[in-house]
């Protein structure tokens, strides 16, 4: 059986949108919802952009405030109500500049001056040069190395030299300017170049009034032979010397003397190992060193004044003798008191090194 319902008999029903409409409505709702949300995001981004612009403007205005605002900027009020509705500008992170680190500085090193220059091997020298500097000082050592001739250590103007060569009774002599550059086996510099070596051989030539050879200096006064009176004035000779060799037969050597007229007044005489002052023609003596060893360096001072002769040995007064010469002069070197008639070989030698000799006269 079929039922029929009239239109009037039907209950009215609530009109619902069709499915499409619902979807459409949902879609519209969705679009509306999305439409509402989208403008909100855009507004926030806009606000952020505006805030950034304002921040830039504010920074510019601040700079203008520092640098001096222009007349067109005088009416700008950044605290107006219009700007108050804007959200605060985003806080941007402030990057702190790293603190400067001080680089370690090196103290400048001072270059050594010529005075502070490091010593070289040459300046340090060897043992030989150090010993020379200790005894004489560097200046004396340098001068010594430069010396070529014996006369550079003595004053040749004060002396002439008698040698054990030449003709018997008339030996060779060297005097004046010839002595400046003279050297030989009888008159030479020692190896250390700080002394003059006088050498005479027992078989050498002798002077007319002597029977013994010599390599010996004789005092001069300019170009004339010196001659002074021991009874007036003061006459001094100072010697720094060493006797280094005596003849094997009759080992006698005279290293210094006062001669007067035809004979000696006194002598510094070594016989064997006894060093003495001999006088009265060798008949008397005063001891200076009774155990002298060859090569020992010593100082002797001889003074003639007022008819007296005084002798100091290494600073000590050893002799005060009542002797003098009327026609006196000093002599220094090697006067060998030996000859072949005494049994000595002709080549037997006596030798004296003179390191320094000075003479003076006063009164």
Coordinates of C-alpha atoms in Angstrom, one line a residue:
X1 CA 0.0 0.0 0.0
X2 CA 1.2 3.3 -0.9
X3 CA 1.0 6.4 1.2
X4 CA 0.3 9.8 -0.1
X5 CA 1.0 12.9 1.8
X6 CA -0.2 16.2 0.9
X7 CA 1.9 19.2 0.9
X8 CA -0.1 20.6 3.6
X9 CA 0.3 17.6 5.8
X10 CA 3.9 17.7 5.7
X11 CA 5.9 19.1 8.5
X12 CA 7.9 21.9 7.5
X13 CA 11.6 21.2 7.8
X14 CA 14.3 23.5 8.5
X15 CA 16.1 24.5 5.5
X16 CA 19.6 23.4 5.5
X17 CA 22.1 24.4 3.1
X18 CA 23.0 21.9 0.6
X19 CA 26.2 20.0 0.9
X20 CA 27.8 22.3 -1.6
X21 CA 26.5 25.2 0.2
X22 CA 27.8 23.9 3.5
X23 CA 31.1 23.3 1.9
X24 CA 30.9 26.6 0.4
X25 CA 30.0 28.1 3.7
X26 CA 32.8 26.2 5.3
X27 CA 34.9 27.3 2.6
X28 CA 33.8 30.8 3.1
X29 CA 34.3 30.5 6.8
X30 CA 37.6 29.1 6.2
X31 CA 38.4 31.9 3.9
X32 CA 37.0 34.4 6.3
X33 CA 39.1 32.9 9.0
X34 CA 42.1 32.9 6.9
X35 CA 41.2 36.3 5.7
X36 CA 41.2 37.6 9.3
X37 CA 44.4 35.8 10.2
X38 CA 46.3 37.0 7.1
X39 CA 45.6 40.7 7.7
X40 CA 46.8 40.3 11.3
X41 CA 50.2 38.8 10.2
X42 CA 50.6 41.5 7.6
X43 CA 49.8 44.2 10.2
X44 CA 52.5 42.8 12.5
X45 CA 55.1 42.7 9.8
X46 CA 54.0 46.2 8.8
X47 CA 54.3 47.4 12.3
X48 CA 57.8 45.9 12.6
X49 CA 58.9 47.6 9.3
X50 CA 57.4 50.9 10.5
X51 CA 59.2 50.5 13.8
X52 CA 62.4 49.8 12.0
X53 CA 61.9 52.9 9.9
X54 CA 61.1 55.0 13.0
X55 CA 64.2 53.6 14.6
X56 CA 66.3 54.7 11.6
X57 CA 64.6 58.1 11.7
X58 CA 65.1 58.3 15.4
X59 CA 68.8 57.5 14.9
X60 CA 69.0 60.1 12.2
X61 CA 67.3 62.7 14.4
X62 CA 69.6 61.8 17.2
X63 CA 72.5 62.3 14.9
X64 CA 71.0 65.6 13.9
X65 CA 70.7 66.5 17.5
X66 CA 74.3 65.9 17.9
X67 CA 75.3 67.6 14.7
X68 CA 72.7 70.3 15.0
X69 CA 69.0 70.0 13.9
X70 CA 67.8 71.8 10.8
X71 CA 64.9 74.2 10.8
X72 CA 62.7 71.6 9.0
X73 CA 63.2 69.1 11.8
X74 CA 62.2 71.6 14.6
X75 CA 58.5 70.7 14.5
X76 CA 58.9 66.9 14.7
X77 CA 57.5 65.5 17.9
X78 CA 58.6 61.9 18.4
X79 CA 56.4 61.6 21.5
X80 CA 53.1 62.4 19.7
X81 CA 50.0 60.3 20.3
X82 CA 50.1 59.2 16.7
X83 CA 53.3 57.4 17.2
X84 CA 52.3 56.1 20.6
X85 CA 49.9 53.5 19.1
X86 CA 52.7 51.8 17.2
X87 CA 54.2 48.8 18.9
X88 CA 57.6 49.2 20.3
X89 CA 60.5 48.6 17.9
X90 CA 62.1 45.2 18.2
X91 CA 65.1 45.1 20.5
X92 CA 68.1 44.4 18.3
X93 CA 71.1 42.7 19.9
X94 CA 74.0 45.0 20.6
X95 CA 77.3 43.5 19.5
X96 CA 80.0 44.5 21.9
X97 CA 83.3 45.3 20.3
X98 CA 86.1 43.0 21.6
X99 CA 88.4 44.7 24.0
X100 CA 91.7 45.5 22.3
X101 CA 94.4 43.2 23.3
X102 CA 97.9 44.7 23.8
X103 CA 100.5 43.0 21.8
X104 CA 103.6 42.3 23.7
X105 CA 106.2 44.8 22.9
X106 CA 109.9 43.9 22.8
X107 CA 112.3 46.3 24.4
X108 CA 114.7 47.5 21.7
X109 CA 118.1 46.0 22.1
X110 CA 120.9 48.5 22.2
X111 CA 123.6 48.0 19.6
X112 CA 126.9 47.7 21.3
X113 CA 129.0 50.8 20.9
X114 CA 132.6 50.8 19.8
X115 CA 133.6 51.0 23.5
X116 CA 131.3 48.1 24.5
X117 CA 132.2 45.9 21.5
X118 CA 132.7 42.2 22.3
X119 CA 136.3 41.3 22.4
X120 CA 137.7 39.4 19.5
X121 CA 140.2 36.5 19.7
X122 CA 143.0 39.0 18.7
X123 CA 142.1 41.3 21.5
X124 CA 142.0 38.5 24.0
X125 CA 145.5 37.5 23.0
X126 CA 147.5 34.5 24.1
X127 CA 149.4 33.7 27.3
X128 CA 152.5 35.5 26.0
X129 CA 150.7 38.8 25.3
X130 CA 148.8 38.6 28.6
X131 CA 152.0 38.2 30.5
X132 CA 153.5 41.1 28.7
X133 CA 150.5 43.3 29.5
X134 CA 150.6 42.4 33.1
X135 CA 154.3 43.3 33.4
X136 CA 154.5 46.4 31.2
X137 CA 150.9 47.3 30.2
X138 CA 149.4 47.1 26.7
X139 CA 150.9 50.3 25.4
X140 CA 154.4 49.2 26.3
X141 CA 153.8 45.7 24.8
X142 CA 152.7 47.3 21.5
X143 CA 155.7 49.7 21.4
X144 CA 158.0 46.8 22.1
X145 CA 156.7 44.8 19.2
X146 CA 157.3 47.8 16.9
X147 CA 161.0 48.2 17.9
X148 CA 163.5 47.1 15.3
X149 CA 166.9 48.3 16.7
X150 CA 168.6 48.3 20.1
X151 CA 169.1 52.1 20.1
X152 CA 165.3 52.5 20.3
X153 CA 165.5 51.4 23.9
X154 CA 168.4 53.8 24.8
X155 CA 169.3 57.3 23.9
X156 CA 172.0 57.0 21.3
X157 CA 172.9 60.7 21.8
X158 CA 174.3 59.9 25.2
X159 CA 176.6 57.0 24.1
X160 CA 179.0 55.5 21.7
X161 CA 179.6 51.7 21.4
X162 CA 182.9 49.8 21.6
X163 CA 182.9 46.3 20.1
X164 CA 185.2 43.2 20.5
X165 CA 186.0 43.4 16.7
X166 CA 188.5 45.4 14.6
X167 CA 192.3 45.6 15.0
X168 CA 194.0 44.9 18.3
X169 CA 194.4 48.0 20.4
X170 CA 191.9 49.8 18.1
X171 CA 188.5 48.0 18.3
X172 CA 185.5 49.0 16.2
X173 CA 183.2 51.7 17.5
X174 CA 179.7 52.8 16.6
X175 CA 178.7 56.4 17.4
X176 CA 176.4 59.2 16.4
X177 CA 173.7 58.5 13.9
X178 CA 175.2 55.1 13.0
X179 CA 174.1 53.8 16.3
X180 CA 170.5 54.5 15.6
X181 CA 170.1 51.6 13.3
X182 CA 173.0 49.4 14.3
X183 CA 172.7 45.8 15.4
X184 CA 174.9 42.7 15.3
X185 CA 175.6 39.6 17.3
X186 CA 177.4 41.8 19.8
X187 CA 174.6 44.4 20.2
X188 CA 171.0 43.3 19.5
X189 CA 167.5 43.2 20.9
X190 CA 166.5 40.2 23.0
X191 CA 163.8 37.9 21.9
X192 CA 161.1 39.7 23.8
X193 CA 162.3 43.0 22.3
X194 CA 162.4 44.7 25.7
X195 CA 166.2 44.7 26.3
X196 CA 169.5 45.2 24.6
X197 CA 171.9 42.2 24.6
X198 CA 175.6 43.0 24.9
X199 CA 177.9 40.1 24.1
X200 CA 181.7 39.9 24.0
X201 CA 183.9 36.9 23.4
X202 CA 187.0 36.1 25.4
X203 CA 189.1 36.1 22.2
X204 CA 187.8 39.5 21.1
X205 CA 189.8 42.7 20.3
X206 CA 190.7 44.9 23.3
X207 CA 191.4 48.7 23.7
X208 CA 194.9 50.0 23.9
X209 CA 194.9 50.3 27.7
X210 CA 193.1 47.0 28.5
X211 CA 193.6 43.3 28.0
X212 CA 190.0 42.3 28.1
X213 CA 187.3 42.5 25.3
X214 CA 184.0 44.4 25.6
X215 CA 180.7 45.3 24.1
X216 CA 180.1 48.4 26.1
X217 CA 178.6 51.9 25.9
X218 CA 180.7 54.9 26.8
X219 CA 179.1 58.1 27.9
X220 CA 179.1 61.0 25.5
X221 CA 178.1 64.7 25.8
X222 CA 176.7 65.5 22.4
X223 CA 179.5 64.8 19.9
X224 CA 182.2 65.0 22.6
X225 CA 183.3 62.4 25.1
X226 CA 181.9 63.1 28.5
X227 CA 184.2 64.1 31.3
X228 CA 183.1 65.3 34.7
X229 CA 184.7 65.8 38.2
X230 CA 183.3 63.6 41.0
X231 CA 184.2 66.2 43.6
X232 CA 181.6 68.7 42.3
X233 CA 178.0 68.3 41.2
X234 CA 175.9 65.2 41.3
X235 CA 176.3 62.6 38.6
X236 CA 173.9 59.6 38.5
X237 CA 173.5 56.4 36.4
X238 CA 170.5 54.1 36.9
X239 CA 170.6 50.6 35.3
X240 CA 167.9 47.9 35.0
X241 CA 169.8 44.8 33.8
X242 CA 170.6 41.1 34.1
X243 CA 173.9 39.3 33.7
X244 CA 173.0 36.2 31.6
X245 CA 176.3 34.6 30.7
X246 CA 179.9 34.4 31.9
X247 CA 182.9 32.6 30.4
X248 CA 183.4 29.1 31.6
X249 CA 187.0 29.9 32.4
X250 CA 187.4 32.8 34.8
X251 CA 183.7 33.6 34.9
X252 CA 184.0 37.4 35.4
X253 CA 181.8 40.1 33.8
X254 CA 181.6 43.8 34.6
X255 CA 178.1 45.2 34.0
X256 CA 178.6 48.9 34.7
X257 CA 181.3 51.3 36.0
X258 CA 182.6 54.8 36.5
X259 CA 185.9 55.2 34.7
X260 CA 188.2 58.2 35.4
X261 CA 191.3 59.2 33.4
X262 CA 193.4 56.1 32.7
X263 CA 191.7 53.7 35.2
X264 CA 188.4 52.7 36.7
X265 CA 186.9 54.3 39.8
X266 CA 184.4 51.5 40.6
X267 CA 182.7 48.5 38.9
X268 CA 179.6 46.4 39.2
X269 CA 181.4 43.1 39.1
X270 CA 180.2 39.5 38.9
X271 CA 182.7 36.8 39.7
X272 CA 181.2 33.4 39.8
X273 CA 178.0 34.0 41.8
X274 CA 179.3 36.9 43.9
X275 CA 178.0 40.3 42.7
X276 CA 180.0 43.1 44.3
X277 CA 181.1 46.8 44.0
X278 CA 184.8 46.6 43.3
X279 CA 187.1 49.7 43.7
X280 CA 190.7 50.6 44.5
X281 CA 191.8 48.9 41.2
X282 CA 189.9 45.8 42.1
X283 CA 191.6 45.3 45.5
X284 CA 188.5 46.1 47.5
X285 CA 184.9 45.3 47.2
X286 CA 181.4 45.6 48.9
X287 CA 179.0 42.7 48.4
X288 CA 175.7 43.3 46.7
X289 CA 174.5 39.7 46.3
X290 CA 176.6 36.8 47.3
X291 CA 174.3 34.2 45.7
X292 CA 173.5 35.8 42.4
X293 CA 172.0 33.6 39.7
X294 CA 172.5 34.2 36.0
X295 CA 169.6 35.9 34.4
X296 CA 168.3 37.6 37.6
X297 CA 167.1 41.1 36.8
X298 CA 168.2 43.8 39.2
X299 CA 168.4 47.6 39.5
X300 CA 171.5 49.5 40.5
X301 CA 171.9 53.2 41.0
X302 CA 175.4 54.8 41.1
X303 CA 175.8 58.3 42.4
X304 CA 179.0 60.3 42.4
X305 CA 179.0 63.6 44.3
X306 CA 181.3 65.6 46.7
X307 CA 184.1 63.1 46.3
X308 CA 181.9 60.1 47.4
X309 CA 180.3 57.3 45.4
X310 CA 177.1 55.7 46.7
X311 CA 175.6 52.5 45.2
X312 CA 172.0 51.3 45.7
X313 CA 171.0 47.7 44.8
X314 CA 167.3 47.0 44.2
X315 CA 166.6 50.2 46.2
X316 CA 168.8 49.5 49.2
X317 CA 172.0 51.6 49.8
X318 CA 174.8 49.1 49.8
X319 CA 178.0 51.2 49.4
X320 CA 179.1 54.7 50.4
X321 CA 182.8 55.0 49.3
X322 CA 185.3 57.9 49.6
X323 CA 186.3 57.7 46.0
X324 CA 186.1 59.9 42.9
X325 CA 187.5 60.5 39.5
X326 CA 188.7 63.9 38.2
X327 CA 187.9 63.0 34.6
X328 CA 185.0 60.6 35.0
X329 CA 182.4 59.1 32.7
X330 CA 179.9 56.2 33.0
X331 CA 180.0 52.9 31.1
X332 CA 177.4 50.1 30.7
X333 CA 177.3 46.8 28.9
X334 CA 179.4 43.6 29.0
X335 CA 183.1 44.0 29.8
X336 CA 184.4 40.4 29.9
X337 CA 187.2 40.0 32.5
X338 CA 188.5 36.9 30.8
X339 CA 190.7 36.1 27.8
X340 CA 192.6 33.3 26.1
X341 CA 195.7 34.0 28.2
X342 CA 193.6 33.0 31.2
X343 CA 192.7 29.7 29.6
X344 CA 189.4 30.7 28.1
X345 CA 188.3 29.6 24.7
X346 CA 188.3 32.3 22.1
X347 CA 184.6 31.8 21.6
X348 CA 183.8 31.8 25.3
X349 CA 181.3 34.6 26.0
X350 CA 180.1 37.0 28.6
X351 CA 176.7 38.6 28.2
X352 CA 174.6 41.3 29.8
X353 CA 171.0 42.4 29.0
X354 CA 170.2 46.1 29.7
X355 CA 166.5 46.8 29.9
X356 CA 166.9 50.5 30.8
X357 CA 169.7 53.0 31.4
X358 CA 169.5 56.6 32.4
X359 CA 172.1 59.2 33.3
X360 CA 171.7 62.7 34.8
X361 CA 174.0 65.5 35.9
X362 CA 173.2 68.5 38.2
X363 CA 175.2 71.2 40.0

